[in-house]
Coordinates of N, CA and C in Angstrom, one line a residue:
M1 N 0.6 -1.1 0.3 CA 0.0 -0.1 -0.1 C 1.0 1.3 0.0
R2 N 2.0 1.0 1.0 CA 3.2 2.5 0.5 C 3.4 2.7 -0.4
Y3 N 3.9 1.6 -1.2 CA 4.4 1.8 -2.7 C 3.4 2.4 -3.6
L4 N 2.2 1.8 -3.4 CA 1.0 2.6 -4.1 C 0.6 3.7 -3.8
T5 N 0.7 4.2 -2.8 CA 0.8 5.6 -2.6 C 1.7 6.6 -3.0
L6 N 2.8 6.1 -2.6 CA 4.2 6.5 -3.5 C 4.1 6.7 -5.0
L7 N 3.7 5.8 -5.5 CA 3.5 6.0 -6.6 C 2.9 7.0 -7.7
L8 N 1.4 7.0 -6.7 CA 0.3 7.9 -7.2 C 0.5 9.6 -6.6
V9 N 1.5 9.6 -5.5 CA 2.1 11.2 -5.6 C 3.1 11.1 -6.7
F10 N 4.0 10.5 -7.3 CA 4.7 10.8 -8.4 C 4.1 11.2 -9.6
I11 N 3.1 10.3 -9.8 CA 2.4 10.6 -11.1 C 1.8 11.8 -10.9
V12 N 1.0 11.8 -9.8 CA 0.3 13.5 -9.8 C 1.4 14.7 -9.9
G13 N 2.6 14.6 -9.2 CA 3.4 15.5 -9.1 C 4.2 16.1 -10.6
A14 N 4.4 14.7 -11.5 CA 4.7 14.8 -12.7 C 3.8 15.5 -13.5
T15 N 2.5 15.0 -13.3 CA 1.5 15.7 -14.4 C 1.4 17.1 -14.0
T16 N 1.5 17.6 -12.6 CA 1.6 18.8 -12.3 C 2.7 19.5 -12.9
V17 N 3.7 19.1 -13.0 CA 5.0 19.8 -13.7 C 4.6 19.8 -14.9
Q18 N 4.1 19.1 -15.5 CA 4.0 18.8 -17.3 C 3.0 20.0 -17.6
A19 N 1.8 20.1 -17.0 CA 1.1 21.1 -16.9 C 1.7 22.6 -16.8
A20 N 2.2 22.7 -15.9 CA 3.0 24.1 -15.7 C 3.7 24.6 -16.7
A21 N 4.5 23.2 -17.3 CA 5.7 23.8 -18.3 C 4.7 24.0 -19.8
S22 N 3.6 23.6 -19.9 CA 3.3 23.5 -21.3 C 2.2 25.0 -21.2
S23 N 2.0 25.5 -20.0 CA 1.3 26.6 -19.4 C 2.1 27.8 -20.0
V24 N 3.3 27.4 -20.0 CA 4.6 28.8 -20.3 C 4.7 28.5 -21.9
E25 N 4.3 30.0 -22.4 CA 4.5 29.8 -24.1 C 6.0 29.9 -24.2
S26 N 5.8 29.0 -25.7 CA 7.4 28.9 -26.1 C 7.6 30.4 -26.8
I27 N 9.3 30.5 -26.5 CA 9.8 31.6 -26.8 C 9.8 31.9 -28.3
Y28 N 10.3 31.0 -29.0 CA 10.0 30.9 -30.7 C 9.0 30.0 -31.3
P29 N 8.0 30.2 -31.1 CA 6.6 29.2 -31.8 C 6.9 29.7 -33.3
D30 N 6.8 28.8 -34.1 CA 6.8 28.3 -35.8 C 6.3 30.1 -36.0
E31 N 5.1 30.2 -36.1 CA 4.6 31.5 -36.8 C 5.2 33.0 -36.5
L32 N 6.3 32.5 -35.1 CA 6.7 33.9 -35.0 C 7.6 34.4 -36.3
W33 N 8.3 33.6 -37.0 CA 9.3 33.7 -37.8 C 8.7 34.2 -39.2
E34 N 7.3 34.3 -39.2 CA 6.7 34.7 -40.4 C 6.7 36.2 -40.5
N35 N 6.9 37.2 -39.2 CA 6.7 38.3 -38.7 C 8.0 39.4 -38.2
S36 N 9.0 38.2 -37.6 CA 10.3 38.6 -37.0 C 11.4 37.9 -37.3
V37 N 12.2 38.5 -37.9 CA 13.5 38.6 -38.5 C 14.8 37.7 -37.0
A38 N 15.5 36.5 -37.3 CA 16.4 36.1 -36.5 C 17.6 36.9 -36.8
L39 N 18.3 37.7 -36.0 CA 19.8 38.4 -36.1 C 20.7 37.5 -35.5
T40 N 21.8 37.9 -36.2 CA 23.1 36.8 -36.0 C 24.1 38.2 -36.4
K41 N 25.3 37.8 -36.2 CA 26.2 38.7 -36.4 C 26.7 39.2 -37.9
S42 N 26.1 38.4 -38.8 CA 26.3 38.4 -39.8 C 25.1 39.5 -40.3
N43 N 23.8 39.7 -39.7 CA 22.7 40.5 -40.2 C 22.5 41.7 -39.4
F44 N 23.1 41.5 -38.3 CA 22.7 42.4 -37.1 C 22.5 44.0 -37.7
D45 N 23.7 44.4 -37.9 CA 24.2 45.8 -38.3 C 23.3 46.2 -39.8
S46 N 23.3 45.4 -40.6 CA 22.5 45.6 -41.9 C 21.3 45.8 -41.8
T47 N 20.4 45.0 -41.1 CA 19.2 45.1 -40.9 C 18.9 46.0 -40.2
I48 N 19.5 46.5 -39.2 CA 19.2 47.5 -38.1 C 19.1 49.0 -39.1
A49 N 20.1 49.3 -39.8 CA 20.6 50.0 -40.6 C 19.4 50.2 -42.0
S50 N 19.1 49.0 -42.4 CA 18.3 49.0 -43.4 C 16.9 49.3 -43.0
E51 N 16.3 48.8 -41.9 CA 14.9 49.3 -41.5 C 15.0 50.7 -40.9
I52 N 16.3 51.3 -40.3 CA 16.2 53.1 -40.1 C 15.9 53.6 -41.6
S53 N 16.7 53.3 -42.7 CA 16.4 53.7 -44.0 C 15.2 53.5 -44.4
K54 N 14.3 52.9 -43.9 CA 12.9 53.0 -44.7 C 12.1 53.7 -43.6
G55 N 12.4 54.2 -42.5 CA 11.9 55.2 -41.8 C 10.7 54.5 -40.9
K56 N 11.3 53.1 -40.5 CA 10.5 52.1 -39.6 C 11.0 52.1 -38.2
T57 N 10.6 51.6 -37.3 CA 11.1 51.5 -35.9 C 11.4 50.1 -35.9
L58 N 12.3 49.4 -35.7 CA 12.8 48.2 -35.4 C 12.6 47.8 -34.0
F59 N 11.9 46.9 -33.7 CA 11.9 46.4 -32.2 C 12.8 44.8 -32.1
V60 N 13.6 45.0 -31.1 CA 14.6 43.8 -31.2 C 14.4 43.3 -29.6
R61 N 14.1 41.9 -29.5 CA 14.0 41.3 -28.9 C 15.3 40.5 -28.1
F62 N 16.0 40.4 -26.8 CA 17.4 39.6 -26.5 C 16.9 39.2 -25.8
I63 N 17.1 37.4 -25.8 CA 17.1 36.6 -24.9 C 18.5 36.2 -24.6
S64 N 18.5 35.8 -23.0 CA 19.7 34.9 -22.8 C 19.9 33.6 -23.2
S65 N 18.8 32.8 -23.5 CA 18.6 31.3 -23.6 C 17.3 31.0 -24.2
P66 N 17.1 30.2 -24.7 CA 15.9 29.8 -25.0 C 14.9 28.8 -23.7
N67 N 15.8 28.9 -22.9 CA 15.7 28.0 -21.6 C 15.3 29.3 -20.4
C68 N 15.6 30.4 -20.6 CA 15.7 31.5 -19.8 C 14.1 31.6 -19.3
R69 N 13.7 31.2 -18.2 CA 12.2 31.2 -17.8 C 11.6 32.7 -17.6
P70 N 12.2 33.8 -17.2 CA 11.8 35.1 -17.4 C 11.6 35.6 -19.0
S71 N 12.1 35.5 -19.7 CA 12.0 35.2 -21.4 C 10.8 34.3 -21.7
K72 N 10.7 33.2 -21.1 CA 9.4 32.6 -21.4 C 8.2 32.9 -20.9
K73 N 8.1 33.7 -20.1 CA 7.2 34.1 -19.3 C 6.8 35.0 -19.8
Q74 N 7.8 36.0 -20.4 CA 7.1 37.2 -21.3 C 6.9 37.2 -22.8
S75 N 7.2 35.9 -23.1 CA 7.0 35.5 -24.7 C 5.2 35.8 -24.9
S76 N 4.5 35.5 -24.5 CA 3.4 35.8 -24.7 C 2.8 37.6 -25.3
G77 N 3.1 38.1 -24.4 CA 3.4 39.6 -24.8 C 4.0 40.1 -26.1
W78 N 5.2 39.7 -26.2 CA 5.9 39.7 -27.3 C 5.2 39.2 -28.8
N79 N 5.1 37.8 -28.6 CA 4.2 37.1 -29.7 C 3.3 37.7 -30.3
Y80 N 2.6 38.4 -29.5 CA 1.1 38.9 -29.6 C 1.5 40.3 -30.3
V81 N 2.1 40.9 -30.0 CA 2.8 42.2 -30.7 C 3.2 41.9 -32.1
V82 N 3.9 41.0 -32.1 CA 4.5 40.6 -33.4 C 3.8 40.4 -34.6
A83 N 2.4 39.8 -34.1 CA 1.5 39.3 -34.7 C 0.3 40.4 -35.3
A84 N 0.2 41.1 -34.0 CA -0.8 42.1 -34.3 C -0.3 43.2 -35.3
F85 N 0.8 43.8 -35.1 CA 1.1 44.6 -36.0 C 2.1 44.1 -37.4
K86 N 1.8 43.1 -37.8 CA 2.3 42.5 -39.0 C 2.2 43.3 -40.3
D87 N 0.9 44.0 -40.2 CA 0.6 44.7 -41.3 C 0.9 46.1 -41.3
N88 N 1.3 46.5 -40.3 CA 1.5 48.2 -39.9 C 3.0 48.6 -40.5
A89 N 3.0 49.4 -41.5 CA 4.0 49.6 -41.8 C 5.1 50.5 -41.3
D90 N 5.2 51.0 -40.3 CA 5.6 51.6 -39.3 C 6.8 50.6 -38.5
V91 N 6.6 49.6 -38.5 CA 7.3 48.9 -37.3 C 7.7 47.4 -38.2
S92 N 8.6 47.1 -37.4 CA 9.3 45.4 -37.7 C 9.9 45.1 -36.6
F93 N 9.9 43.8 -36.5 CA 10.4 43.0 -35.3 C 11.8 42.0 -35.6
A94 N 12.5 41.8 -34.8 CA 13.5 40.9 -34.7 C 13.9 40.5 -33.5
D95 N 14.5 39.0 -33.7 CA 14.9 38.4 -32.2 C 16.4 38.0 -32.3
V96 N 16.9 38.1 -31.1 CA 18.5 37.8 -30.9 C 18.5 36.4 -29.7
D97 N 19.1 35.5 -30.0 CA 19.4 34.4 -28.8 C 20.8 34.8 -28.4
L98 N 21.2 35.5 -27.5 CA 22.3 35.9 -27.0 C 23.5 34.3 -26.6
K99 N 22.5 33.3 -26.7 CA 23.3 32.3 -26.4 C 24.1 31.6 -27.4
K100 N 23.6 31.9 -28.9 CA 24.4 31.7 -29.8 C 25.0 32.8 -30.6
E101 N 24.5 34.1 -30.2 CA 25.2 35.5 -30.8 C 25.8 36.1 -29.5
H102 N 26.2 35.5 -29.0 CA 27.0 36.5 -27.7 C 27.7 37.7 -28.4
K103 N 28.0 38.9 -27.6 CA 28.9 39.9 -27.9 C 28.2 40.5 -29.5
I104 N 27.0 40.1 -29.7 CA 26.3 40.6 -31.0 C 26.6 42.4 -31.1
V105 N 26.1 42.7 -29.9 CA 26.0 44.3 -29.8 C 27.2 44.9 -29.3
S106 N 27.6 46.1 -29.9 CA 29.3 46.4 -29.5 C 28.8 47.5 -28.3
G107 N 29.4 47.8 -27.2 CA 29.5 48.4 -26.2 C 28.7 47.9 -25.2
G108 N 27.8 48.5 -24.4 CA 26.7 47.9 -23.3 C 25.9 46.7 -23.8
Q109 N 26.1 45.7 -23.0 CA 25.2 44.5 -23.5 C 23.8 44.3 -23.2
P110 N 22.8 44.2 -23.4 CA 21.4 43.9 -23.2 C 21.4 43.1 -21.7
G111 N 20.5 43.3 -21.1 CA 19.9 42.2 -20.1 C 20.4 43.1 -18.4
S112 N 20.8 44.3 -18.4 CA 21.1 44.7 -17.4 C 19.8 45.2 -16.5
N113 N 18.7 45.2 -17.0 CA 17.7 45.7 -16.3 C 16.5 44.4 -16.1
G114 N 17.0 43.4 -16.4 CA 16.5 42.3 -16.4 C 16.2 41.5 -18.1
W115 N 15.2 40.3 -17.8 CA 15.3 39.7 -19.0 C 13.9 39.3 -19.4
P116 N 13.4 39.7 -20.7 CA 14.2 39.8 -21.4 C 14.7 41.3 -22.0
A117 N 15.4 41.6 -22.9 CA 15.6 42.7 -23.0 C 15.3 43.5 -24.4
I118 N 14.8 44.7 -24.3 CA 13.8 44.8 -25.4 C 14.5 46.5 -26.1
R119 N 15.0 46.4 -27.4 CA 15.3 47.8 -27.4 C 14.7 48.0 -29.1
Y120 N 14.4 49.6 -29.3 CA 14.2 49.9 -30.4 C 15.0 50.7 -30.9
Y121 N 15.1 50.6 -32.4 CA 15.5 51.5 -33.4 C 15.0 52.2 -34.5
N122 N 15.1 53.3 -34.4 CA 14.8 54.6 -35.5 C 15.5 55.5 -35.9
Q123 N 15.3 56.4 -36.7 CA 15.9 57.6 -37.0 C 16.2 58.4 -35.9
E124 N 15.4 58.4 -34.9 CA 15.7 59.1 -33.5 C 16.7 58.9 -32.7
T125 N 16.5 57.4 -32.8 CA 17.7 56.9 -31.8 C 19.1 56.5 -32.6
G126 N 18.7 56.4 -33.7 CA 20.1 55.7 -34.9 C 20.7 54.4 -34.2
V127 N 21.3 54.1 -35.0 CA 22.1 52.4 -34.9 C 22.3 52.0 -33.6
K128 N 22.4 53.1 -32.3 CA 22.7 52.4 -31.2 C 21.2 51.9 -30.5
G129 N 20.3 52.6 -30.9 CA 19.0 52.4 -30.4 C 18.9 53.0 -29.3
A130 N 17.4 52.4 -28.5 CA 17.4 52.6 -27.0 C 16.8 51.6 -26.4
D131 N 16.8 51.3 -25.0 CA 16.6 50.2 -24.2 C 14.9 50.7 -23.7
Y132 N 14.3 49.6 -23.5 CA 13.2 49.7 -22.8 C 13.2 50.3 -21.4
V133 N 12.5 51.4 -21.1 CA 12.6 52.1 -19.7 C 11.3 51.6 -19.1
R134 N 11.4 50.6 -17.7 CA 10.3 50.2 -17.2 C 9.2 51.1 -16.6
R135 N 8.0 51.1 -16.5 CA 7.2 52.1 -15.9 C 6.7 51.7 -14.6
R136 N 6.5 50.7 -14.5 CA 6.3 50.0 -13.3 C 7.3 49.4 -12.3
P137 N 8.4 49.9 -11.6 CA 9.3 49.5 -11.0 C 9.0 48.3 -10.2
E138 N 7.7 48.5 -9.6 CA 7.4 47.3 -8.5 C 7.3 45.8 -9.5
L139 N 7.1 45.7 -10.7 CA 7.1 44.5 -11.4 C 8.5 44.3 -11.9
K140 N 8.9 42.8 -12.2 CA 10.0 42.6 -13.0 C 9.6 42.8 -14.3
M141 N 10.9 42.8 -15.5 CA 10.6 43.2 -16.4 C 10.2 42.1 -17.4
S142 N 10.1 40.8 -16.9 CA 9.3 40.0 -17.6 C 7.9 40.0 -17.4
E143 N 7.6 40.6 -16.2 CA 5.9 40.3 -15.8 C 5.6 41.9 -16.1
E144 N 6.0 42.8 -16.4 CA 6.0 44.0 -17.1 C 5.3 43.6 -18.5
L145 N 6.5 43.2 -19.3 CA 6.1 42.9 -20.7 C 5.2 41.7 -21.1
K146 N 4.9 40.8 -20.0 CA 4.0 40.0 -20.5 C 2.6 40.4 -20.6
I147 N 2.2 41.7 -19.9 CA 0.8 42.5 -20.3 C 1.0 43.0 -21.7
K148 N -0.2 42.1 -22.5 CA -0.1 42.6 -24.0 C -0.3 44.3 -23.9
E149 N -1.1 45.0 -23.1 CA -1.7 46.0 -23.0 C -0.4 47.0 -23.1
N150 N 0.5 46.6 -22.0 CA 1.7 47.4 -22.0 C 2.7 47.1 -23.4
M151 N 2.4 46.0 -23.8 CA 3.4 46.0 -25.3 C 3.1 46.6 -26.0
I152 N 1.5 46.8 -26.5 CA 0.9 47.7 -27.6 C 1.4 49.0 -27.2
A153 N 1.1 49.6 -26.3 CA 1.5 51.0 -25.8 C 2.7 51.3 -26.0
Y154 N 3.5 50.4 -25.7 CA 5.1 50.5 -26.0 C 5.2 50.4 -27.3
V155 N 4.9 49.8 -28.4 CA 5.4 49.7 -29.7 C 4.5 51.2 -30.2
E156 N 3.5 51.5 -29.8 CA 2.7 53.0 -30.5 C 3.5 54.0 -30.1
S157 N 4.0 53.9 -28.7 CA 4.4 55.3 -28.0 C 6.1 55.5 -28.7
R158 N 6.8 54.7 -28.9 CA 8.1 54.5 -29.7 C 8.2 54.6 -30.9
A159 N 7.4 54.1 -31.8 CA 7.1 54.0 -33.4 C 6.1 55.2 -33.7
G160 N 5.4 56.1 -32.7 CA 4.8 56.9 -33.2 C 3.4 56.3 -34.3
T161 N 3.0 55.4 -34.0 CA 1.9 54.5 -34.6 C 0.6 54.1 -33.7
T162 N -0.3 53.2 -34.5 CA -1.2 52.8 -33.7 C -1.8 51.6 -34.4
M163 N -2.4 50.8 -33.6 CA -2.6 49.4 -34.1 C -4.0 49.4 -34.7
C164 N -4.5 50.7 -34.7 CA -6.0 51.0 -35.3 C -5.9 51.1 -36.4
S165 N -6.8 50.4 -37.3 CA -6.9 50.4 -38.9 C -8.2 50.9 -39.2
L166 N -7.8 52.1 -40.5 CA -9.2 52.4 -40.9 C -10.6 51.4 -40.9
K167 N -10.3 50.5 -41.0 CA -11.2 49.6 -41.3 C -11.8 49.0 -39.7
G168 N -11.5 49.8 -38.5 CA -11.9 49.8 -37.5 C -11.2 48.4 -36.6
D169 N -10.4 47.9 -37.2 CA -9.7 46.7 -36.3 C -8.6 47.5 -35.5
G170 N -8.6 46.7 -34.4 CA -7.6 47.6 -32.9 C -8.1 48.8 -32.7
C171 N -9.1 49.0 -32.9 CA -9.2 50.4 -32.5 C -10.4 50.5 -31.3
D172 N -9.8 51.4 -30.4 CA -10.6 51.7 -29.3 C -11.8 52.6 -29.4
D173 N -12.8 52.8 -28.7 CA -13.9 53.7 -29.0 C -13.2 55.2 -29.3
I174 N -12.2 55.5 -28.9 CA -12.0 57.1 -28.9 C -11.2 57.1 -30.5
E175 N -10.5 56.0 -30.6 CA -9.8 56.2 -32.1 C -10.7 55.9 -33.1
K176 N -11.7 55.3 -32.9 CA -13.0 55.6 -34.0 C -13.7 56.6 -33.9
A177 N -14.1 57.3 -33.0 CA -14.7 58.8 -32.7 C -13.3 59.6 -33.5
F178 N -12.2 59.8 -33.4 CA -11.4 60.3 -33.9 C -11.1 60.3 -35.7
V179 N -11.4 59.4 -35.7 CA -11.4 59.0 -37.3 C -12.8 59.6 -38.1
K180 N -13.7 59.0 -37.4 CA -15.0 59.4 -37.8 C -15.2 61.4 -37.6
E181 N -14.7 61.7 -37.1 CA -14.6 63.5 -36.7 C -13.9 63.9 -37.7
M182 N -12.6 63.1 -38.1 CA -11.7 64.0 -39.3 C -12.0 63.9 -40.6
R183 N -12.7 62.4 -40.4 CA -13.4 62.2 -41.9 C -14.3 63.3 -42.2
T184 N -15.0 63.6 -41.2 CA -16.4 64.7 -41.7 C -15.5 66.1 -41.7
A185 N -14.9 66.3 -41.2 CA -14.1 67.6 -41.2 C -13.3 67.5 -42.7
G186 N -13.2 66.7 -43.3 CA -12.7 67.1 -44.5 C -11.1 67.1 -44.6
A187 N -10.6 67.4 -45.6 CA -8.9 67.0 -46.1 C -8.0 68.2 -45.6
S188 N -8.8 69.7 -45.7 CA -8.2 70.4 -45.1 C -7.9 70.7 -43.7
V189 N -8.6 70.0 -42.6 CA -8.5 70.0 -41.3 C -7.5 69.1 -41.2
Q190 N -8.0 67.6 -41.9 CA -7.0 66.6 -41.8 C -5.4 66.9 -41.9
S191 N -5.1 68.0 -43.1 CA -3.8 68.5 -43.3 C -3.4 69.6 -42.3
S192 N -4.3 70.2 -41.8 CA -3.8 71.4 -40.9 C -3.2 70.4 -39.4
A193 N -4.3 69.4 -39.0 CA -3.7 68.7 -37.7 C -2.6 67.9 -38.1
L194 N -2.5 67.5 -39.3 CA -0.8 66.7 -39.5 C 0.1 67.4 -39.2
A195 N 0.0 68.7 -39.9 CA 1.1 69.6 -40.0 C 1.4 69.9 -38.7
S196 N 0.5 69.9 -37.4 CA 0.7 70.5 -36.1 C 1.7 69.5 -35.6
I197 N 1.5 68.4 -35.9 CA 2.3 67.0 -35.1 C 3.5 66.3 -35.8
G198 N 3.1 67.0 -37.0 CA 4.2 66.1 -38.3 C 5.7 66.3 -38.0
T199 N 6.5 67.2 -37.1 CA 7.8 66.8 -36.7 C 8.1 66.8 -35.4
T200 N 9.5 66.2 -35.1 CA 9.9 66.0 -33.9 C 10.2 67.0 -33.5
E201 N 10.3 68.0 -33.6 CA 10.5 69.5 -33.1 C 9.1 70.0 -32.4
K202 N 8.1 69.8 -33.5 CA 6.7 70.0 -32.9 C 6.3 69.4 -31.8
V203 N 6.4 67.8 -31.9 CA 6.1 67.3 -30.7 C 6.9 67.3 -29.7
D204 N 8.1 67.5 -29.9 CA 9.2 67.9 -28.4 C 8.4 69.7 -27.8
K205 N 8.2 70.2 -28.5 CA 7.5 71.3 -28.0 C 6.3 71.1 -27.2
I206 N 5.4 70.5 -27.9 CA 4.1 69.8 -26.9 C 4.7 69.3 -25.7
L207 N 5.5 68.2 -26.0 CA 5.9 67.4 -24.8 C 6.4 68.0 -23.6
S208 N 7.1 69.6 -23.9 CA 7.9 70.1 -22.9 C 6.8 70.9 -22.1
M209 N 5.3 71.0 -22.6 CA 4.4 71.9 -21.8 C 4.1 70.9 -20.9
V210 N 4.3 69.7 -20.6 CA 3.6 68.9 -19.4 C 4.6 68.4 -18.6
D211 N 4.1 67.5 -17.5 CA 4.7 66.7 -16.6 C 5.5 65.7 -17.0
D212 N 6.5 65.5 -16.7 CA 7.4 64.3 -16.9 C 6.5 62.9 -16.7
S213 N 5.6 63.0 -15.8 CA 4.9 61.4 -15.7 C 3.8 61.7 -16.7
L214 N 4.0 62.6 -17.2 CA 2.6 62.5 -18.7 C 3.1 62.2 -20.0
K215 N 4.1 62.7 -19.9 CA 4.7 62.6 -21.4 C 4.6 61.0 -22.3
W216 N 4.9 60.2 -21.4 CA 5.1 58.9 -22.1 C 3.6 58.7 -22.7
E217 N 2.3 58.8 -22.1 CA 1.4 58.8 -22.4 C 0.7 59.8 -23.7
L218 N 1.3 61.0 -23.5 CA 0.9 62.0 -24.3 C 1.6 61.6 -25.8
K219 N 2.8 61.0 -25.7 CA 3.6 60.6 -26.7 C 2.6 59.7 -27.5
R220 N 2.3 58.6 -26.9 CA 1.6 57.8 -27.3 C 0.5 58.2 -28.4
W221 N -0.3 59.3 -27.6 CA -1.4 59.9 -27.9 C -1.3 60.3 -29.2
I222 N -0.3 61.4 -29.4 CA 0.1 61.9 -30.4 C 0.5 61.0 -31.6
G223 N 1.3 59.9 -31.4 CA 1.8 58.9 -32.4 C 0.6 58.5 -33.0
Q224 N -0.3 58.2 -32.0 CA -1.6 57.4 -32.5 C -2.1 58.4 -33.5
R225 N -2.6 59.6 -33.2 CA -3.3 60.5 -34.1 C -2.2 60.8 -35.2
H226 N -1.3 60.9 -35.0 CA -0.4 61.1 -36.3 C -0.4 59.9 -37.5
S227 N -0.4 58.7 -36.9 CA -0.5 57.4 -37.9 C -1.6 57.9 -38.4
L228 N -2.9 57.6 -37.6 CA -4.6 57.9 -38.4 C -4.7 59.0 -39.5
L229 N -3.9 60.3 -39.2 CA -4.1 61.3 -40.1 C -3.4 60.9 -40.9
K230 N -2.1 60.1 -41.4 CA -1.5 59.6 -42.5 C -2.1 59.0 -43.2
L231 N -3.1 57.5 -42.4 CA -3.9 56.8 -42.9 C -5.0 57.5 -43.8
L232 N -5.6 58.3 -43.3 CA -6.6 59.1 -43.8 C -6.2 59.6 -45.2
A233 N -5.0 60.5 -45.0 CA -4.5 61.4 -46.2 C -4.2 60.3 -47.2
N234 N -4.0 59.0 -46.9 CA -3.7 58.1 -48.5 C -4.9 57.3 -48.5
E235 N -6.2 57.8 -47.9 CA -7.1 56.7 -48.2 C -7.8 56.8 -49.6
K236 N -7.9 55.4 -50.0 CA -8.8 55.5 -51.5 C -10.1 55.2 -51.3
C237 N -10.9 55.0 -50.1 CA -12.2 54.7 -49.8 C -12.6 53.1 -49.4
E238 N -11.6 52.1 -50.0 CA -11.5 50.9 -49.8 C -11.7 50.5 -48.8
G239 N -12.7 49.8 -48.3 CA -12.7 49.3 -47.0 C -12.3 50.0 -46.0
A240 N -12.9 51.4 -46.0 CA -12.7 52.6 -45.0 C -13.9 52.2 -44.0
L241 N -13.5 52.8 -42.5 CA -14.3 52.9 -41.6 C -15.7 53.3 -41.9
V242 N -17.0 52.6 -41.7 CA -18.0 52.7 -42.0 C -19.2 53.5 -41.0
D243 N -20.1 54.1 -41.4 CA -20.9 54.6 -40.4 C -22.5 54.5 -40.6
E244 N -22.9 53.5 -39.8 CA -24.2 53.1 -40.2 C -24.3 52.8 -41.7
G245 N -23.6 51.6 -42.0 CA -23.5 51.1 -43.4 C -23.2 52.1 -44.8
K246 N -22.6 53.4 -44.6 CA -22.1 53.8 -45.4 C -20.8 54.6 -45.6
Q247 N -20.1 54.6 -46.9 CA -18.6 55.2 -47.0 C -18.8 56.3 -46.6
Q248 N -18.1 57.0 -45.8 CA -18.0 58.5 -45.7 C -16.2 58.9 -46.0
C249 N -16.3 59.5 -47.7 CA -14.8 59.7 -48.1 C -15.1 61.0 -48.7

């Protein structure tokens, strides 16, 4: 009887461990590579330079190894935004496995603030890029970046873009209302609004008027509006956001 009890305890324990392991999302699911580039020493610098030259913001996730538990914990947030922004012309994504590609970055190595380490590269940061800055110090990096809403906000704010499309996909009610208002206002108002936030200098001037604690969200808000106004400027009416079943162009 004693041996039967021990056997049952072992089986239950093994099942629990297996279930816990399966609940942790894979760092590199097969579908990830449809929208993220694997960076190596041979293509790291050239890929960053190429994406910057296209006017894009490239987001790069660095992990210490595929077995890194914090990186596994965060992977659901990263994998979500990589798929969610796949059709967004403003951004691109890449991954680095530092176990294979150690010392891939000249200067300071990623990971000093926790794993995974995420950097973004664009015309504002140059090829050196800029690290993700934690917004909630009470959380570990993996916990903060696991939250999908945090990852969406991070991509939108750093790239000056939005997940919202003119079809209505990925939009919240405020963004839908903004699109409707701007479409109703017409091209001249859209052009004037776009010009008011169309340069880094103008955005910086606006940001200088608010407290530091508000700048992160304000920059995201400006980026969302700027992106939607650009989409409206290029709109050809097909598949546009509709109001009561009628297209407004």
